Short mmCIF file of C-alpha atoms and ligand atoms in Angstrom, two decimals:
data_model
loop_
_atom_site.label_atom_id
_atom_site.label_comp_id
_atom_site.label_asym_id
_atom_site.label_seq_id
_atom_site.Cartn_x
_atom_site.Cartn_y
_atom_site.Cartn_z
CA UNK A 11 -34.46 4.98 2.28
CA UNK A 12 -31.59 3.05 3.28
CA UNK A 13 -28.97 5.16 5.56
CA UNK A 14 -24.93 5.41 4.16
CA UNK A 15 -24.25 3.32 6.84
CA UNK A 16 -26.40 0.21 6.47
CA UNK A 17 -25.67 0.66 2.79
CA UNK A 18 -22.44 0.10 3.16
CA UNK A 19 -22.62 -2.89 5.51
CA UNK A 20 -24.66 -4.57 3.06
CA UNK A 21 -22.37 -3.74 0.19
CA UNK A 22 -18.99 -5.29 2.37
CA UNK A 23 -21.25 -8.16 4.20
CA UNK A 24 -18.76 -10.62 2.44
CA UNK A 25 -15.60 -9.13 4.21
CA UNK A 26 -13.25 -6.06 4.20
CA UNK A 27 -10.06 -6.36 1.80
CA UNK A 28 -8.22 -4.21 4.48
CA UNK A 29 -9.25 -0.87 5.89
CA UNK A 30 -6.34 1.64 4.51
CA UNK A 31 -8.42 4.86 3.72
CA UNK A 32 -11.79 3.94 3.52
CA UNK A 33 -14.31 5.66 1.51
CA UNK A 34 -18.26 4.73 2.18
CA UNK A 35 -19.74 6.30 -0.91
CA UNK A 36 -23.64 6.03 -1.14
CA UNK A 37 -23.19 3.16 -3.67
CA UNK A 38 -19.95 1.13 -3.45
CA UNK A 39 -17.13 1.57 -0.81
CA UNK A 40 -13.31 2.17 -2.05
CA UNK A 41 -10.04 1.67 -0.16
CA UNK A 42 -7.34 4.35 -1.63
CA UNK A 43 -3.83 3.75 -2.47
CA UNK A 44 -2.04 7.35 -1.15
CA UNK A 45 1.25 6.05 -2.76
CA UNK A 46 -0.36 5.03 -5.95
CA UNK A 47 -2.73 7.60 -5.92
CA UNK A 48 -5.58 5.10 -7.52
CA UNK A 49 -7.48 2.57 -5.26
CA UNK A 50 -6.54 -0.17 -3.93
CA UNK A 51 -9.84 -1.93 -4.57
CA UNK A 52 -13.18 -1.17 -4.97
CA UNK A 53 -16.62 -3.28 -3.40
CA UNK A 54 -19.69 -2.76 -5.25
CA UNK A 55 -23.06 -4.93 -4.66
CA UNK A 56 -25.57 -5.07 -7.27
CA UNK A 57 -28.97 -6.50 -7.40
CA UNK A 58 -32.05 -6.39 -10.42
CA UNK A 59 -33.89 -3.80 -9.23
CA UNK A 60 -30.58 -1.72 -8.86
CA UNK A 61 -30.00 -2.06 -12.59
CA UNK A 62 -33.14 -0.50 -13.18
CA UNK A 63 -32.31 3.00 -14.43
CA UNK A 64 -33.47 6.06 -13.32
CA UNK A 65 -34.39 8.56 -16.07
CA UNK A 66 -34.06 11.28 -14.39
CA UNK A 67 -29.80 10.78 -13.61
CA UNK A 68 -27.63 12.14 -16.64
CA UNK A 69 -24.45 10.64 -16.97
CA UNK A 70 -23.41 13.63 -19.05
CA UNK A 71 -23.88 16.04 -16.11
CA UNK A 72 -20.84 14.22 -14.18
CA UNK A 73 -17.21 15.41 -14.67
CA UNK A 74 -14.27 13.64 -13.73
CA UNK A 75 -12.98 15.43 -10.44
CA UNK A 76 -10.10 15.11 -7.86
CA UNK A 77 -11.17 13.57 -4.34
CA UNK A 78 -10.86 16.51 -1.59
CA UNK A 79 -10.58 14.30 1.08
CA UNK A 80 -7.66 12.91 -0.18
CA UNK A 81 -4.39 14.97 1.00
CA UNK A 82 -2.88 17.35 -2.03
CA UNK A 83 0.09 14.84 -2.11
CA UNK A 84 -1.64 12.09 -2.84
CA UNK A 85 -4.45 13.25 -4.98
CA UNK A 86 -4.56 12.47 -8.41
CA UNK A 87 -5.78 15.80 -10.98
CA UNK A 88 -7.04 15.92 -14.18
CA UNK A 89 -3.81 17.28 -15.12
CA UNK A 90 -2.07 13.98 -14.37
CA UNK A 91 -3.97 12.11 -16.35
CA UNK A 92 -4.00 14.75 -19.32
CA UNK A 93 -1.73 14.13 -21.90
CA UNK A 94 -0.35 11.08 -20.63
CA UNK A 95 -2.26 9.12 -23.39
CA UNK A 96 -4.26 7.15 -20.69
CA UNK A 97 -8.15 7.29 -20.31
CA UNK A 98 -9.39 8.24 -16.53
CA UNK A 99 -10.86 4.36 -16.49
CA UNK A 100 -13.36 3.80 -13.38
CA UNK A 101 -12.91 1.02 -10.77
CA UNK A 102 -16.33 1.46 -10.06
CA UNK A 103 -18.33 1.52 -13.65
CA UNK A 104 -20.77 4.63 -14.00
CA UNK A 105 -23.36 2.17 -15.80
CA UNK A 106 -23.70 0.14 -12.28
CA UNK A 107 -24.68 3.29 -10.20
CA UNK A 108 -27.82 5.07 -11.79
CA UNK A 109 -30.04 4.76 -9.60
CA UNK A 110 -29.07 8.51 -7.69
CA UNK A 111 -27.64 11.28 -9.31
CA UNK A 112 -25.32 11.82 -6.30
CA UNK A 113 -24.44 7.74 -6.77
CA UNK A 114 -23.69 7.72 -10.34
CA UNK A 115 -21.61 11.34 -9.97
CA UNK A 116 -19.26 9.83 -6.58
CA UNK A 117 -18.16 7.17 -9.30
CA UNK A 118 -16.82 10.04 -11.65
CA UNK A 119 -14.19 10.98 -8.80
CA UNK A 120 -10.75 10.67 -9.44
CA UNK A 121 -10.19 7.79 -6.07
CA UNK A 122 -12.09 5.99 -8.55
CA UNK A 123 -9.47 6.04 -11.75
CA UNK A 124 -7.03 4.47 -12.39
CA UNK A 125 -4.98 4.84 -15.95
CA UNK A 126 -6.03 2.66 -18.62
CA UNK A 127 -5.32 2.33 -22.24
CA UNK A 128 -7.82 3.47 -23.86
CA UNK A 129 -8.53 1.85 -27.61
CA UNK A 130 -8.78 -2.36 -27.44
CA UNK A 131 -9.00 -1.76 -22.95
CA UNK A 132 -11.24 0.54 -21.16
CA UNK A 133 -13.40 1.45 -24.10
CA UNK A 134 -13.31 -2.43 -25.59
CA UNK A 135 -12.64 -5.26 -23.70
CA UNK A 136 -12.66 -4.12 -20.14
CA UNK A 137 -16.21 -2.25 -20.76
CA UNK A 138 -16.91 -5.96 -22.11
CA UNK A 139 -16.40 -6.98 -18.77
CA UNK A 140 -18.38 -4.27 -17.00
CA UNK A 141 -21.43 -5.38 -19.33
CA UNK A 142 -21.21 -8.95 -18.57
CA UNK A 143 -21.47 -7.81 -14.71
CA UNK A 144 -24.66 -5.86 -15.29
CA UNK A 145 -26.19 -8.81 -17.01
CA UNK A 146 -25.34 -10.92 -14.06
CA UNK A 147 -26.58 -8.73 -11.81
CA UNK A 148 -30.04 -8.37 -13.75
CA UNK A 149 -29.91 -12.19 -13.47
CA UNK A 150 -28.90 -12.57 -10.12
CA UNK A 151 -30.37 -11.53 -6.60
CA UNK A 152 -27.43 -10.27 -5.28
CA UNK A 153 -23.85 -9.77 -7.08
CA UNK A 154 -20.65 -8.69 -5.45
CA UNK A 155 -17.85 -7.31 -7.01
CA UNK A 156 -14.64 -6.50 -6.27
CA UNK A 157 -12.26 -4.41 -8.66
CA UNK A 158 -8.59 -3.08 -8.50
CA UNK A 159 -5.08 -2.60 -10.21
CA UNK A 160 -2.37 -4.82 -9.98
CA UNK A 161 1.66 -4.73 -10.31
CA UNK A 162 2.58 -7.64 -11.67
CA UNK A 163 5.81 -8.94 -11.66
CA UNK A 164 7.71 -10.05 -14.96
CA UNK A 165 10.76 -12.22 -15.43
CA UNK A 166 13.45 -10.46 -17.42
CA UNK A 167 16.76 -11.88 -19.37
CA UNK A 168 18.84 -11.66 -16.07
CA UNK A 169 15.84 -14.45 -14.52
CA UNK A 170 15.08 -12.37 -11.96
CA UNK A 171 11.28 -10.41 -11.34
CA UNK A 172 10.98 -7.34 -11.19
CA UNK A 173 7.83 -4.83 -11.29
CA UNK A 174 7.91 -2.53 -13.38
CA UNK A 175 5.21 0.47 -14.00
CA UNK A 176 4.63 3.81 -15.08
CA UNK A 177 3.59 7.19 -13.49
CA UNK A 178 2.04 9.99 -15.08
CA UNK A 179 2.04 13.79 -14.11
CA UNK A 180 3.45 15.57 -11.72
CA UNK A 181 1.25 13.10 -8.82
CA UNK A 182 3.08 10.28 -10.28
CA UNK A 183 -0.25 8.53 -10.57
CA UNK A 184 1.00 4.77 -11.06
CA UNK A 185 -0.32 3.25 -14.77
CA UNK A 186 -1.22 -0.71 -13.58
CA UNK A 187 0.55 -3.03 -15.18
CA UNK A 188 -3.05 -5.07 -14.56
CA UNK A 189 -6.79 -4.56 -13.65
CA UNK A 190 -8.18 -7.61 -11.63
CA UNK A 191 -12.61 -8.23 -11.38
CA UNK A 192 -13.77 -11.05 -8.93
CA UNK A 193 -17.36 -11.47 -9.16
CA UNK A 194 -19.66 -13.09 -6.66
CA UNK A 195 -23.13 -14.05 -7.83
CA UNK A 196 -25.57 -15.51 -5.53
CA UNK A 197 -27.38 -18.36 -6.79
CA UNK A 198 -30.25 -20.90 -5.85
CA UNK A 199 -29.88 -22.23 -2.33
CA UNK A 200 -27.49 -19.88 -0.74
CA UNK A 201 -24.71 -20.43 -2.78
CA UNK A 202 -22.38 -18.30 -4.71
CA UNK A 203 -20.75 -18.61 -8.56
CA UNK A 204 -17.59 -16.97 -8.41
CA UNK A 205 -15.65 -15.38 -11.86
CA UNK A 206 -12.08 -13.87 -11.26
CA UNK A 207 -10.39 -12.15 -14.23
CA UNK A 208 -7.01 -10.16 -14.31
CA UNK A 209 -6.85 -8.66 -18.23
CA UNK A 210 -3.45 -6.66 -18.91
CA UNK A 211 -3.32 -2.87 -19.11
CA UNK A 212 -3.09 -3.06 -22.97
CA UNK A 213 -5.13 -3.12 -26.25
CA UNK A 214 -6.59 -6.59 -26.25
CA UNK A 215 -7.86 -7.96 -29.66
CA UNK A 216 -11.89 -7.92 -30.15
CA UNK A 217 -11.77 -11.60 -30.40
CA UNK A 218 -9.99 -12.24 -27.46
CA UNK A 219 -12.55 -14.29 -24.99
CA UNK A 220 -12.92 -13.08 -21.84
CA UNK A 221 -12.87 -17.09 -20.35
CA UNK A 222 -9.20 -16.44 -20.91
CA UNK A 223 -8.49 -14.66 -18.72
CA UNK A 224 -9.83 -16.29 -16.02
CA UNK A 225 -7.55 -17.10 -13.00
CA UNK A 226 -7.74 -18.55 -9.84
CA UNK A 227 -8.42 -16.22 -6.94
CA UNK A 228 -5.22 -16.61 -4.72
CA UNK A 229 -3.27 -15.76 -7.81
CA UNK A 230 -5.25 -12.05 -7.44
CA UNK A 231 -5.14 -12.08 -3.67
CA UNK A 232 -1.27 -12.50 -3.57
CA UNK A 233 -0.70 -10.31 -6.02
CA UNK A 234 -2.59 -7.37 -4.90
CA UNK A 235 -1.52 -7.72 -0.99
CA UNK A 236 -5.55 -8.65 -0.03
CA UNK A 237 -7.98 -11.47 0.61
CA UNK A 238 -11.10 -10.96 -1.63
CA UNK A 239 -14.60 -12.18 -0.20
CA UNK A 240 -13.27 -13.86 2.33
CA UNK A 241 -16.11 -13.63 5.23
CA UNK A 242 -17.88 -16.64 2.66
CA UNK A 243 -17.41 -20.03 3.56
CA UNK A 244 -15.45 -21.96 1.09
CA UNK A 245 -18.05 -24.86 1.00
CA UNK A 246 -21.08 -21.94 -0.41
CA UNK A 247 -18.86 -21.68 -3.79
CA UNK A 248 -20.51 -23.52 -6.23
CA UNK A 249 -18.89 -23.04 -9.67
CA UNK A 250 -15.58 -21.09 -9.84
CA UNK A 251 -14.60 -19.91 -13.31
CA UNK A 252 -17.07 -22.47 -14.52
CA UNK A 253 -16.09 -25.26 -12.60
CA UNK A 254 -17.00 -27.13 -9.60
CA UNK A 255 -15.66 -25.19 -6.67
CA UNK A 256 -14.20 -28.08 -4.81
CA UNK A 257 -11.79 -28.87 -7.78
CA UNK A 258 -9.92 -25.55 -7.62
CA UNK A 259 -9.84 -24.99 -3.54
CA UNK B 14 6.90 -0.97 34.06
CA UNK B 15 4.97 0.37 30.98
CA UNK B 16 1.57 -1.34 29.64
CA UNK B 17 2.28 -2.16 25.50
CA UNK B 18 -0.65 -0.42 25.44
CA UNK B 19 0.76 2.84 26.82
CA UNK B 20 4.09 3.11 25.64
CA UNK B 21 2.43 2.32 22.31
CA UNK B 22 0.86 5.93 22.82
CA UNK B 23 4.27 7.32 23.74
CA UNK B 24 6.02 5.90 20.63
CA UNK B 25 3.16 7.80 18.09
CA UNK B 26 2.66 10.16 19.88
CA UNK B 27 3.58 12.96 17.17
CA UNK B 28 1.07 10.90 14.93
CA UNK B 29 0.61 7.89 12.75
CA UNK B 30 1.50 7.71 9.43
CA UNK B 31 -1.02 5.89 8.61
CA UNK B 32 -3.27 2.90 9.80
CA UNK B 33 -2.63 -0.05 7.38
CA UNK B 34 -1.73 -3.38 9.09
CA UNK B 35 -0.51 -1.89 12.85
CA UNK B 36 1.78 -4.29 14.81
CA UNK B 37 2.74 -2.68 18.27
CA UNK B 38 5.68 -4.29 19.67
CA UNK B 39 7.17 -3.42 23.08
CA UNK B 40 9.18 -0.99 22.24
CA UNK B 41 7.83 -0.06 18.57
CA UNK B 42 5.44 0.40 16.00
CA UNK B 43 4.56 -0.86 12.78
CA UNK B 44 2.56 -1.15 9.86
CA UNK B 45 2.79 -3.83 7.15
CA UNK B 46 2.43 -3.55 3.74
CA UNK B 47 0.91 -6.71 2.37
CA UNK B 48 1.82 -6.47 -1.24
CA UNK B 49 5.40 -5.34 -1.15
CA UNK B 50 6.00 -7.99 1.85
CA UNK B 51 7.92 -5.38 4.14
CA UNK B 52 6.36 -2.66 6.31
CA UNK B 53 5.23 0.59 4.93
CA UNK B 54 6.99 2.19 8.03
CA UNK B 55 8.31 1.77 11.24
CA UNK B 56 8.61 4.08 14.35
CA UNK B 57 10.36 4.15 17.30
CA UNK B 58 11.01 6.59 20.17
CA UNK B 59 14.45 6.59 22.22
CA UNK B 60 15.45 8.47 25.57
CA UNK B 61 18.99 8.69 27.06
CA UNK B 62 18.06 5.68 29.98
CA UNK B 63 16.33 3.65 27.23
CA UNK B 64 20.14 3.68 25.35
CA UNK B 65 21.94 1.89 28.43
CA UNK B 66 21.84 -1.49 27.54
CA UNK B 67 20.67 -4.26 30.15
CA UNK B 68 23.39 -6.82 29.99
CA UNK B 69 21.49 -10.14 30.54
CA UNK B 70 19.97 -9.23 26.95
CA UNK B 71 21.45 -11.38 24.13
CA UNK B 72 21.47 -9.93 20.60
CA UNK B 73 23.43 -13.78 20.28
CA UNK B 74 20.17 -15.33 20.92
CA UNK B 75 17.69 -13.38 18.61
CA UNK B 76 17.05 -15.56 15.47
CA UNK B 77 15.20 -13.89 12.12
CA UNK B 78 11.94 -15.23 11.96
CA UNK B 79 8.80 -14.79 9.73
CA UNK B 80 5.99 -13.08 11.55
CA UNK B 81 3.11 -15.59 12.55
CA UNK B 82 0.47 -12.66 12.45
CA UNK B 83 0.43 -11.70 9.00
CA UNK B 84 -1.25 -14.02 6.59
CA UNK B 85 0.90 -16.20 4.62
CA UNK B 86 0.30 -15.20 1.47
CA UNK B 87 1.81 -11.82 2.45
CA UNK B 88 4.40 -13.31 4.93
CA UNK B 89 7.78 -12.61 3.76
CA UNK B 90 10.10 -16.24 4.95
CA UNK B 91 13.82 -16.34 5.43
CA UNK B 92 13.73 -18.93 2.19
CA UNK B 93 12.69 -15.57 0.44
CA UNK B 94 15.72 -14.39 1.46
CA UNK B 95 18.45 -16.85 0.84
CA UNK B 96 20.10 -17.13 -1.98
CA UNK B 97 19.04 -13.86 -3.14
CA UNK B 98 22.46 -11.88 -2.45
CA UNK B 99 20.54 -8.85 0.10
CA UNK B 100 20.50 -9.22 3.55
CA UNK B 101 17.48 -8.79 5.81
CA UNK B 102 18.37 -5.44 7.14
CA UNK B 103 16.38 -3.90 9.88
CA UNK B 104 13.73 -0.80 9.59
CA UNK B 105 14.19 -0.65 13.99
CA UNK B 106 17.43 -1.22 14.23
CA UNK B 107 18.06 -4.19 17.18
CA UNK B 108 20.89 -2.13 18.84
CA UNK B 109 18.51 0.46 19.75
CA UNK B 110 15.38 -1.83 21.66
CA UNK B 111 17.93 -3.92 23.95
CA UNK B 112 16.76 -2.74 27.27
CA UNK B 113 14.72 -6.44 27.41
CA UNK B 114 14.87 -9.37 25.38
CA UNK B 115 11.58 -9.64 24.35
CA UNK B 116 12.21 -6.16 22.41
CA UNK B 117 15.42 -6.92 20.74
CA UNK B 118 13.49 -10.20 19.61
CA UNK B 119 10.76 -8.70 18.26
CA UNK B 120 13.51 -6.69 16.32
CA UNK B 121 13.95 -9.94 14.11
CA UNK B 122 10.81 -10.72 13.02
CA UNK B 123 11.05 -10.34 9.23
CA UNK B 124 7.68 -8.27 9.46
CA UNK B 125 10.16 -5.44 10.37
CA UNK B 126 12.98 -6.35 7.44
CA UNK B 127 13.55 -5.04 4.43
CA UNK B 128 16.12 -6.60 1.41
CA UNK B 129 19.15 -4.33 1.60
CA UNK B 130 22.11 -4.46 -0.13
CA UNK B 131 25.00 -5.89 2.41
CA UNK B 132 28.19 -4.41 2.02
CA UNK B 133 28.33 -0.87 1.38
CA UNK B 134 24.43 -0.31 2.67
CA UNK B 135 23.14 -2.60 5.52
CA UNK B 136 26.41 -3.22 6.99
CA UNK B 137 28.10 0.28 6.45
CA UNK B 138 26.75 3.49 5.52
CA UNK B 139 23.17 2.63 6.71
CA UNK B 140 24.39 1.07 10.02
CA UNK B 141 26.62 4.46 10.27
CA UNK B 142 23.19 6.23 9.89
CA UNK B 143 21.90 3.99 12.37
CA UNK B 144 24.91 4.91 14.86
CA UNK B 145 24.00 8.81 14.28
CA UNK B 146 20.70 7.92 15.53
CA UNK B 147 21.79 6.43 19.07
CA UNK B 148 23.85 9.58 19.27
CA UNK B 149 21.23 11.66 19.28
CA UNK B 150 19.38 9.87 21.50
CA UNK B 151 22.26 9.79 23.79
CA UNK B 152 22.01 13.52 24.07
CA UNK B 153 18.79 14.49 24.09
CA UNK B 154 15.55 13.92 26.32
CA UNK B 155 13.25 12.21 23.40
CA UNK B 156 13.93 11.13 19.44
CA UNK B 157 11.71 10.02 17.28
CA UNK B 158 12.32 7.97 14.33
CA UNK B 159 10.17 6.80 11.10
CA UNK B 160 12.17 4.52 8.90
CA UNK B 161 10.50 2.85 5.88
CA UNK B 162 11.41 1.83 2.68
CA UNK B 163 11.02 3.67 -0.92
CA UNK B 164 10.05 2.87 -4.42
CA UNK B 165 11.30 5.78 -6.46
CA UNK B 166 10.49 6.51 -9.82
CA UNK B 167 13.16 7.04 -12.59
CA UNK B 168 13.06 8.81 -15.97
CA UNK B 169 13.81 6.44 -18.87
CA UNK B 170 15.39 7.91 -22.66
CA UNK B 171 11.77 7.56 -23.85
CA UNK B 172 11.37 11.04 -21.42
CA UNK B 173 8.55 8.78 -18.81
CA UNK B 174 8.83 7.94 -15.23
CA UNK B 175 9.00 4.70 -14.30
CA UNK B 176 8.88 2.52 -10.60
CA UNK B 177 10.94 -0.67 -11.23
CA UNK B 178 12.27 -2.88 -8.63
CA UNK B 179 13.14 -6.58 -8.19
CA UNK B 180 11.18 -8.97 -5.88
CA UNK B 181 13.02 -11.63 -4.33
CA UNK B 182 11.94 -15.64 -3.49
CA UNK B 183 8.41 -17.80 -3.83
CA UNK B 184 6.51 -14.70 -1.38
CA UNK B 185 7.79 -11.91 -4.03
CA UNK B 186 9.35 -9.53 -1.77
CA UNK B 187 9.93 -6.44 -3.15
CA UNK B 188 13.32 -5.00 -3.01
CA UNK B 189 13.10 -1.24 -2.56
CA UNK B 190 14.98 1.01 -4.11
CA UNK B 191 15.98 3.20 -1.36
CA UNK B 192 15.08 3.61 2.19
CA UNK B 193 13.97 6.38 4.43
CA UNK B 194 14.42 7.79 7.89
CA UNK B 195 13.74 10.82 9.81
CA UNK B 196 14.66 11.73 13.30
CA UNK B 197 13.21 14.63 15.47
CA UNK B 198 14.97 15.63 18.40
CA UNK B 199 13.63 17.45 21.12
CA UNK B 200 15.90 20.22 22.16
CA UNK B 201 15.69 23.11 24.86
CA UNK B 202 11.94 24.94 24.92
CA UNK B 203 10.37 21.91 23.62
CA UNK B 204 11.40 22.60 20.38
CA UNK B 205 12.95 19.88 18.12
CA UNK B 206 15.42 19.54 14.96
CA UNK B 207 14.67 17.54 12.54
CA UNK B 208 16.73 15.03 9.83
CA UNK B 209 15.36 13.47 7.34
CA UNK B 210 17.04 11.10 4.69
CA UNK B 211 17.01 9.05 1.68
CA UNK B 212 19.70 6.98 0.72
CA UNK B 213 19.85 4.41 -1.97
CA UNK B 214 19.81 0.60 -1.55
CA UNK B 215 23.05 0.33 -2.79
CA UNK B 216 26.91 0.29 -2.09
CA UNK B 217 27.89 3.43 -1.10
CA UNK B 218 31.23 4.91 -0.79
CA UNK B 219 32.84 5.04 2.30
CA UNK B 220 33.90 8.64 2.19
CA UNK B 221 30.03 10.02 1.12
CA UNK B 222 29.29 12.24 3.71
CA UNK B 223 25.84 10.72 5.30
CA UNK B 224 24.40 15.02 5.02
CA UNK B 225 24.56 14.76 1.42
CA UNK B 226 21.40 11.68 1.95
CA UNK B 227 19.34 14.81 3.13
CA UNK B 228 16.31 15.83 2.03
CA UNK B 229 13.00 17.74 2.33
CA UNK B 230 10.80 15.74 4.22
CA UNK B 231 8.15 16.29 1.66
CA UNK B 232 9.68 14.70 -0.92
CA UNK B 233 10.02 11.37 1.31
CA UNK B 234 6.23 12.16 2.35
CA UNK B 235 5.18 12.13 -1.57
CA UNK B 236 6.77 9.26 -2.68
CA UNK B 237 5.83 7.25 0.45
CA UNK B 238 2.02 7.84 0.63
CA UNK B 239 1.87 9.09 4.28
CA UNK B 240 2.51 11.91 6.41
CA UNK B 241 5.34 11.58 8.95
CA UNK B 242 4.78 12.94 12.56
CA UNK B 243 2.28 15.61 11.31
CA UNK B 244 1.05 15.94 14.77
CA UNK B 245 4.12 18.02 15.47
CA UNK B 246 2.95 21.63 14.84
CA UNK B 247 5.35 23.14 12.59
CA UNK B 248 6.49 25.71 14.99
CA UNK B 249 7.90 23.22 16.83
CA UNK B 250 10.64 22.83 14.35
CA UNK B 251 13.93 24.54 14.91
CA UNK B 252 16.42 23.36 13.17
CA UNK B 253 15.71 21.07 9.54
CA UNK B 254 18.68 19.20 8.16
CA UNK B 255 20.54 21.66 9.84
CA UNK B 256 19.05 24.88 8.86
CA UNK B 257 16.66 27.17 10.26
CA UNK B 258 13.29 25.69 9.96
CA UNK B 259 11.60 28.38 8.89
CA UNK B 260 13.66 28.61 5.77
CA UNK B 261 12.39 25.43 4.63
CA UNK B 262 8.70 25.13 4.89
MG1 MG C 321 -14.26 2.41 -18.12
MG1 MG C 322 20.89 -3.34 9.49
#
């Protein structure tokens, strides 16, 4: 039995994103966003025998429930989300934590949503994303990952950038404009492939690759206010995106 | 003379709004926020003797500078700034931390700026708010301040809220769309009154009476993500925006 605490030094071994409102769940550790009421990032660590199921935890005994030890203010609700035409999407996927009942259920609370379009995002090409984690993970000894919303700026007729974004219910839970995934996946000899993907909060045509929307990490890590992974050395990348790490650093 | 470390403790001590990116300066506190390049909030706590001004300290010599200790990515620069029509207005104002000139310095790191509109805002009706504030503290044995900035949401015709706001120069620093402060006073019987405000950053018209910027300090709470000096207990408060506490909580 490994203890919360060693758990979670294993799952952040690569390096804390920043340390605003921690939560140490007993399978991935989250860092929530009080005035976006989602999180600002997520760290999960996966290995093979982790994606071996348990058949004894039911997804369908989870509901989707607000975070008590998040203040009132700054707690999303069901209610915000309902109606507002955007699925409750996890940071954190369900189908990575099955091991525990009590691991799988923790990733059903609402720190762990964020607003996403439903149809052609969560339920399409974003859960294509989740999937290709868990077969990296099966393949893998140990993957990291690290998942969160972003606010991207846009350029508009005047040429200036602005950020623009909605909020939903009476929380004013901020809708991302963008969900970012950086993936870490530890490979023969010590070293590390890296994937980083930012996909827009929007229905995203089946035959959309997701190679496209690749990006380098900095682009994420400026954008979201964080460095990502940063406790490993540069020089253990191998490929980034697919190509040699020294050709993108 | 006062350890940094101690008058650190004096400046929160009616709590800290949160823990994200602390800088403690002589004679204030702060904590960054790394995405929106500006801090989340700032604190400071001034006494009648701490308002006489030490006349070998040069404002003259104090020159805006980007702060070293935040990473650059998330370092807002001067270059940010020009060209860009706001002004870098102060969150602790440098007229009220000249007692040495290490603390009026550390007054113009950009760490603790904030685009503001120039005429009309930064140079008027927020530096009158600014003046209120050394009046207080002129008169009474402690204030407290919290000064941040805000990123409201609107509604738009199609009946949703919305957060938009413009980010300025190559760092992307966000230009808020209004800005924040409360003051607590402490006044006979270790009570204190309390004002809190919100005024937008924009030119405002000389004759708008500053009172009509005030609001529950809830609603600044809400849209800010963090509690403001919640270590006061609440029958502490006497007066609120000028009315009997008790009327408003
Ligand atoms: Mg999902
Ligand atoms: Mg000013």
């Amino acid at each position: 039995l490994i203890s919360p605490k060693s758990r979670a030094s294993e799952i952040m071994q690569l390096g804390f994103p920043g340390f605003d409102n921690l939560r140490t769940f007993e399978d991935f550790v989250l860092s929530y966003d009080r005035k976006n009421r989602t999180a600002h990032w997520v760290v999960e660590h996966l290995t093979p025998d982790r994606m071996v199921y348990d058949k004894s935890v039911d997804r369908g005994k989870c509901a989707f429930r607000p975070d008590d030890s998040v203040h009132d203010y700054f707690r999303s609700k069901n209610e915000d989300y309902k109606g507002s035409g955007y699925d409750r999407g996890h940071l954190a996927a369900a189908g990575n934590h099955r091991r525990t009942q009590i691991a799988v259920d923790q990733t059903f609370l609402l720190s762990n949503m964020a607003p996403q379009v439903g149809r052609g995002f969560n339920r399409d090409k974003w859960n294509d994303l989740e999937k290709r984690v868990r077969g990296l993970a099966r393949k893998h000894p140990n993957v990291f990952i690290c998942t969160g919303p972003l606010y991207l700026p846009r350029m508009e007729p005047d040429g200036s950038m602005y950020v623009k974004y909605k909020v939903i219910g009476k929380t004013h839970v901020s809708v991302p404009t963008h969900f970012f995934k950086v993936m870490l996946m530890e490979v023969d000899g010590g070293k590390y492939d890296m994937e980083a993907y930012v996909l827009p909060n929007q229905a995203i045509p089946n035959e959309t690759p997701l190679a496209s929307f690749q990006v380098p990490i900095a682009s994420i890590e400026r954008a979201a206010g964080f460095l990502i992974f940063d406790q490993l050395p540069k020089n253990k990348l191998r490929l980034v995106n697919g190509q040699k790490a020294g050709s993108l650093w």
